Coordinates of C-alpha atoms in Angstrom, one line a residue:
X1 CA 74.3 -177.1 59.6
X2 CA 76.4 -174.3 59.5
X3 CA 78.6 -173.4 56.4
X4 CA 82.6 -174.9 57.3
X5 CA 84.2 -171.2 57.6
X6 CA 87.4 -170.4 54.8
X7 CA 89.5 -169.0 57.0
X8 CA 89.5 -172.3 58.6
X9 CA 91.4 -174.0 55.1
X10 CA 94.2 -171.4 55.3
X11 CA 97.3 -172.6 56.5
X12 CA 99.7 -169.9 57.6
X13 CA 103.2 -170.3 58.6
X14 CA 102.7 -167.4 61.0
X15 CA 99.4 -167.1 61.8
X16 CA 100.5 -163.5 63.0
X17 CA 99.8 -161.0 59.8
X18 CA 100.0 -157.7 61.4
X19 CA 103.5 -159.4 62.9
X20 CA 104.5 -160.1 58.7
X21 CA 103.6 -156.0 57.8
X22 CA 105.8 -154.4 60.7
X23 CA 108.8 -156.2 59.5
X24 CA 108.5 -154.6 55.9
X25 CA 111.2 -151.6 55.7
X26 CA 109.3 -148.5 55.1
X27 CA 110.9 -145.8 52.3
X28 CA 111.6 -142.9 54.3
X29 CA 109.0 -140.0 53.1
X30 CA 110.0 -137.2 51.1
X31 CA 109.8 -133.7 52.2
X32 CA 107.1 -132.0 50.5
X33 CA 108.4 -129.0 48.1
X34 CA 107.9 -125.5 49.4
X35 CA 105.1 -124.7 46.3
X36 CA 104.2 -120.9 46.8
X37 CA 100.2 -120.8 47.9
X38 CA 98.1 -118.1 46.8
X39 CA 98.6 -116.2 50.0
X40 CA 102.1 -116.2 49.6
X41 CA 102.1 -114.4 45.7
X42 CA 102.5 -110.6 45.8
X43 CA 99.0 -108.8 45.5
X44 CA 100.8 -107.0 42.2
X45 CA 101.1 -110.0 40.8
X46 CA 104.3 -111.3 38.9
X47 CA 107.1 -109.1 39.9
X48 CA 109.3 -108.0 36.8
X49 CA 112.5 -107.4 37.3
X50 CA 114.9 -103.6 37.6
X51 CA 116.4 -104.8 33.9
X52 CA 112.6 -105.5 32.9
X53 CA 111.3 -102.3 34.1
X54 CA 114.4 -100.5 32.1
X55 CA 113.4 -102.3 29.1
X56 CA 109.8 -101.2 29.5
X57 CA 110.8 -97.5 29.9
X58 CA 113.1 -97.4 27.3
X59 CA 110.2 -98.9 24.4
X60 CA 107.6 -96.4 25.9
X61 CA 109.6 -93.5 25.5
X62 CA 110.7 -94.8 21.4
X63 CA 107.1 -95.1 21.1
X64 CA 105.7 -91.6 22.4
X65 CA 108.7 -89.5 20.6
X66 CA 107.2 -91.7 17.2
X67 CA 104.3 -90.6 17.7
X68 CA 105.2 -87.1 18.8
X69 CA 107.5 -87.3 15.5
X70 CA 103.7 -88.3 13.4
X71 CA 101.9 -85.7 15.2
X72 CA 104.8 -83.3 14.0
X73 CA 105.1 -83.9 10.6
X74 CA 101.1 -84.1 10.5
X75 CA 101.2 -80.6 11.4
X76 CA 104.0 -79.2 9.3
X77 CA 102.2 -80.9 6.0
X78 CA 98.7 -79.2 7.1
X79 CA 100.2 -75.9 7.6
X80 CA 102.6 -76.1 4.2
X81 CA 99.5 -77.1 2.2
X82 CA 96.6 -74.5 4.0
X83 CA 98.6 -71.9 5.1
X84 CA 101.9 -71.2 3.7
X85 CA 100.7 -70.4 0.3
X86 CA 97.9 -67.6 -1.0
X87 CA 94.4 -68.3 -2.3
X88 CA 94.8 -69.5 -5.9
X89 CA 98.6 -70.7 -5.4
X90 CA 99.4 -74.0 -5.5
X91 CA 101.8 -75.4 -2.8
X92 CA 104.7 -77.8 -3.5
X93 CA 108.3 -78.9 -2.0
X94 CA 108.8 -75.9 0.0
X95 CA 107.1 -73.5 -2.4
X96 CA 104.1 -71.7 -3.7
X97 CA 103.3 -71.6 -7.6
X98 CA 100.6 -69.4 -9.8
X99 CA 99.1 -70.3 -12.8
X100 CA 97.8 -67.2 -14.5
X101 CA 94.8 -67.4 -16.3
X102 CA 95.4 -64.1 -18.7
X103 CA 97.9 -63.9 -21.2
X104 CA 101.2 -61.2 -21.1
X105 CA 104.6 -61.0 -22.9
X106 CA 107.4 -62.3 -21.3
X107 CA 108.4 -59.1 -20.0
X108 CA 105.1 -58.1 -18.8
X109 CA 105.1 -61.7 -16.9
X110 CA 107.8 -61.2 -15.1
X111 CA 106.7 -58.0 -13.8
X112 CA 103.5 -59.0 -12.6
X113 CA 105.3 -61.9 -10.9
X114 CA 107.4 -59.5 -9.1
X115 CA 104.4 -57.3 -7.9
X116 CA 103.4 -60.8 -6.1
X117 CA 106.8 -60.9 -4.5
X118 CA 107.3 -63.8 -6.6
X119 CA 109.4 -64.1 -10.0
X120 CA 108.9 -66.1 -13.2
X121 CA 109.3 -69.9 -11.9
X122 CA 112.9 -70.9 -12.1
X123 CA 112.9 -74.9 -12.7
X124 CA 115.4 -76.8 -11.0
X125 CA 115.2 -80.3 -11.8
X126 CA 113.1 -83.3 -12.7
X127 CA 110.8 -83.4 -9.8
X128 CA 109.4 -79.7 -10.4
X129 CA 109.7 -79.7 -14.1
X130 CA 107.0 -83.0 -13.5
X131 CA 105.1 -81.2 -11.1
X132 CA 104.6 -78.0 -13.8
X133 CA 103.9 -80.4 -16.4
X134 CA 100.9 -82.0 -14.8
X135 CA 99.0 -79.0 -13.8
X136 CA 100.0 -76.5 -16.5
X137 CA 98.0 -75.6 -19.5
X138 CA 99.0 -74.9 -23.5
X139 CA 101.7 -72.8 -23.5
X140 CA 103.3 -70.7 -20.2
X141 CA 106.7 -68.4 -19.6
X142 CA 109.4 -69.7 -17.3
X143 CA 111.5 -67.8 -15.8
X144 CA 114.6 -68.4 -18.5
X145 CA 116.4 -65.9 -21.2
X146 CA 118.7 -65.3 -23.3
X147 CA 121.4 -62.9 -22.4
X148 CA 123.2 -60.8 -25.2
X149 CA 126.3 -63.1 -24.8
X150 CA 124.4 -65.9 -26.0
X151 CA 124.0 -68.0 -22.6
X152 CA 120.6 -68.8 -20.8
X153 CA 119.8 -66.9 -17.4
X154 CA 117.4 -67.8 -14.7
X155 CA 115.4 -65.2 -13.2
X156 CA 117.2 -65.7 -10.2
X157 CA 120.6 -65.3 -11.6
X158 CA 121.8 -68.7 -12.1
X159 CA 123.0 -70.4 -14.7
X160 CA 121.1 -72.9 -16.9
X161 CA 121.8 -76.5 -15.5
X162 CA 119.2 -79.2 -15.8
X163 CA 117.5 -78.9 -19.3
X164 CA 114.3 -80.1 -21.2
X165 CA 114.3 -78.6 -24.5
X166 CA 111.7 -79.8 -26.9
X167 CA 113.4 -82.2 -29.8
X168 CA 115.8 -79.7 -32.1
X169 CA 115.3 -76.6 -29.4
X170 CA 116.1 -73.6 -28.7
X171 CA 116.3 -72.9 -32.2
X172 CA 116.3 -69.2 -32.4
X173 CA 114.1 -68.9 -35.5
X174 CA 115.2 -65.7 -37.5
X175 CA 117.7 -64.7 -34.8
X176 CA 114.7 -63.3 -32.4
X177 CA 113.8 -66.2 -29.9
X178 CA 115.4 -65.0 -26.6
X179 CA 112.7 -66.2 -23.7
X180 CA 111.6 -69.7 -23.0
X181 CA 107.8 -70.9 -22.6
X182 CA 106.9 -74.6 -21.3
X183 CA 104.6 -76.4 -23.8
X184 CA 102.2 -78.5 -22.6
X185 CA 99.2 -80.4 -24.1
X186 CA 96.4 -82.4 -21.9
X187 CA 98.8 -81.9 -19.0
X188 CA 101.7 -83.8 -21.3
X189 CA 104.8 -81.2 -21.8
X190 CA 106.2 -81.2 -25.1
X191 CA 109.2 -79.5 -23.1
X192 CA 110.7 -76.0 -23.6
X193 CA 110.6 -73.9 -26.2
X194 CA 112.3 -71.0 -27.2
X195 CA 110.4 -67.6 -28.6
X196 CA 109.8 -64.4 -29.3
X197 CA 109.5 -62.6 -25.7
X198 CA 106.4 -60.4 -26.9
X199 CA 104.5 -63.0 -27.5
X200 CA 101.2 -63.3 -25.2
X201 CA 101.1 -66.3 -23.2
X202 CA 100.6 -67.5 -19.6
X203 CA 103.1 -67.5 -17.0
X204 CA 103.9 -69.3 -14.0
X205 CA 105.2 -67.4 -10.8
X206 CA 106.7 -68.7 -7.9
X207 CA 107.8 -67.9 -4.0
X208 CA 109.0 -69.8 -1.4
X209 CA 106.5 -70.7 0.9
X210 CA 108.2 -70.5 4.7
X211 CA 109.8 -67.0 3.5
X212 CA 106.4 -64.8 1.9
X213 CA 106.9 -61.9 4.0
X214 CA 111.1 -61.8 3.7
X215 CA 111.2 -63.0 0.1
X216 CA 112.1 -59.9 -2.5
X217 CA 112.6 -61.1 -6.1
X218 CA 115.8 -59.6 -7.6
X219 CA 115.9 -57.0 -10.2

């Protein structure tokens, strides 16, 4: 006996299905976007923009003159420092400096600076009064006197501005203290010092450095 069949207990008030689906409205379908495909990107890839490409320029060109700039000052600094300056002289803000290592009087100093085309260093403020102080040794003529009108004269003419006197100088002991040294102990200055000018000491000379060949100390 065969099985009863259960499409046979379905009651249906249309036995028509396929008849029930057509009559269901269908939602019109959408139009499908217009999505770039890989065959329709540019083979250089994402295309920047005329402003963009301005901007680019612009950054690359700040950026090579910077380093154009480095490259600059990285030479000036090598040839200051290596070049500017003679064997034995110290280089230093636009200038070259000797430390001797024999002993004259003041005037003799200043003569043998002179035959250097240098003179008798002639401090002009803090920065190169620090510099001398840290690579000097015991006790070394500057390039400063006394003048028989009592006022103090750089080598090169000008007047005494900036000063560092030791505590309670010049002092002119016994009237005969005209030239000044720079005292110095373990690279520590005790300042200047007035003395008697023939007095052997050391000496410090000094020359610009970008003018060696032009520079002529005055008389």
């Amino acid at each position: 006996m065969s099985a009863p069949s259960i499409y046979q207990d379905l009651n249906y008030e249309d036995s028509n299905v396929y008849s029930m689906l057509e009559d269901v409205p269908r939602k019109p379908q959408q139009p499908c976007r217009n999505v770039p495909t890989l065959q329709d990107k540019p083979k250089g890839g994402i295309q920047k923009s005329s402003q963009d490409r301005q901007i680019l320029r612009g950054k690359k060109g700040i950026a090579n003159a910077e380093v154009q700039t480095l490259k600059t000052n990285i030479s000036m600094n090598n040839a200051s420092s290596s070049t500017s300056c003679p064997v034995n002289w110290i280089y230093h803000s636009g200038n070259c400096y000797f430390f001797s290592t024999d002993t004259l009087n003041w005037t003799d100093s200043r003569d043998n600076c002179r035959r250097m085309d240098s003179q008798l260093a002639v401090i002009k403020n803090g920065d190169e009064e620090t510099f001398i102080e840290h690579r000097g040794k015991d006790r070394i003529w500057i390039g400063l006197s006394k003048q028989q009108n009592g006022q103090w004269i750089w080598e090169d003419g000008t007047l005494l501005c900036d000063r560092f006197w030791q505590c309670g100088e010049p002092n002119n002991t016994e009237g005969s203290e005209s030239c000044v040294e720079l005292f110095t102990v373990s690279s520590t200055s005790l300042g200047w010092n007035d003395d008697e000018c023939q007095k052997f000491k050391f000496s410090l000379c000094k020359r610009p450095a970008d003018m060696l060949s032009a520079y002529k100390p005055g008389v």
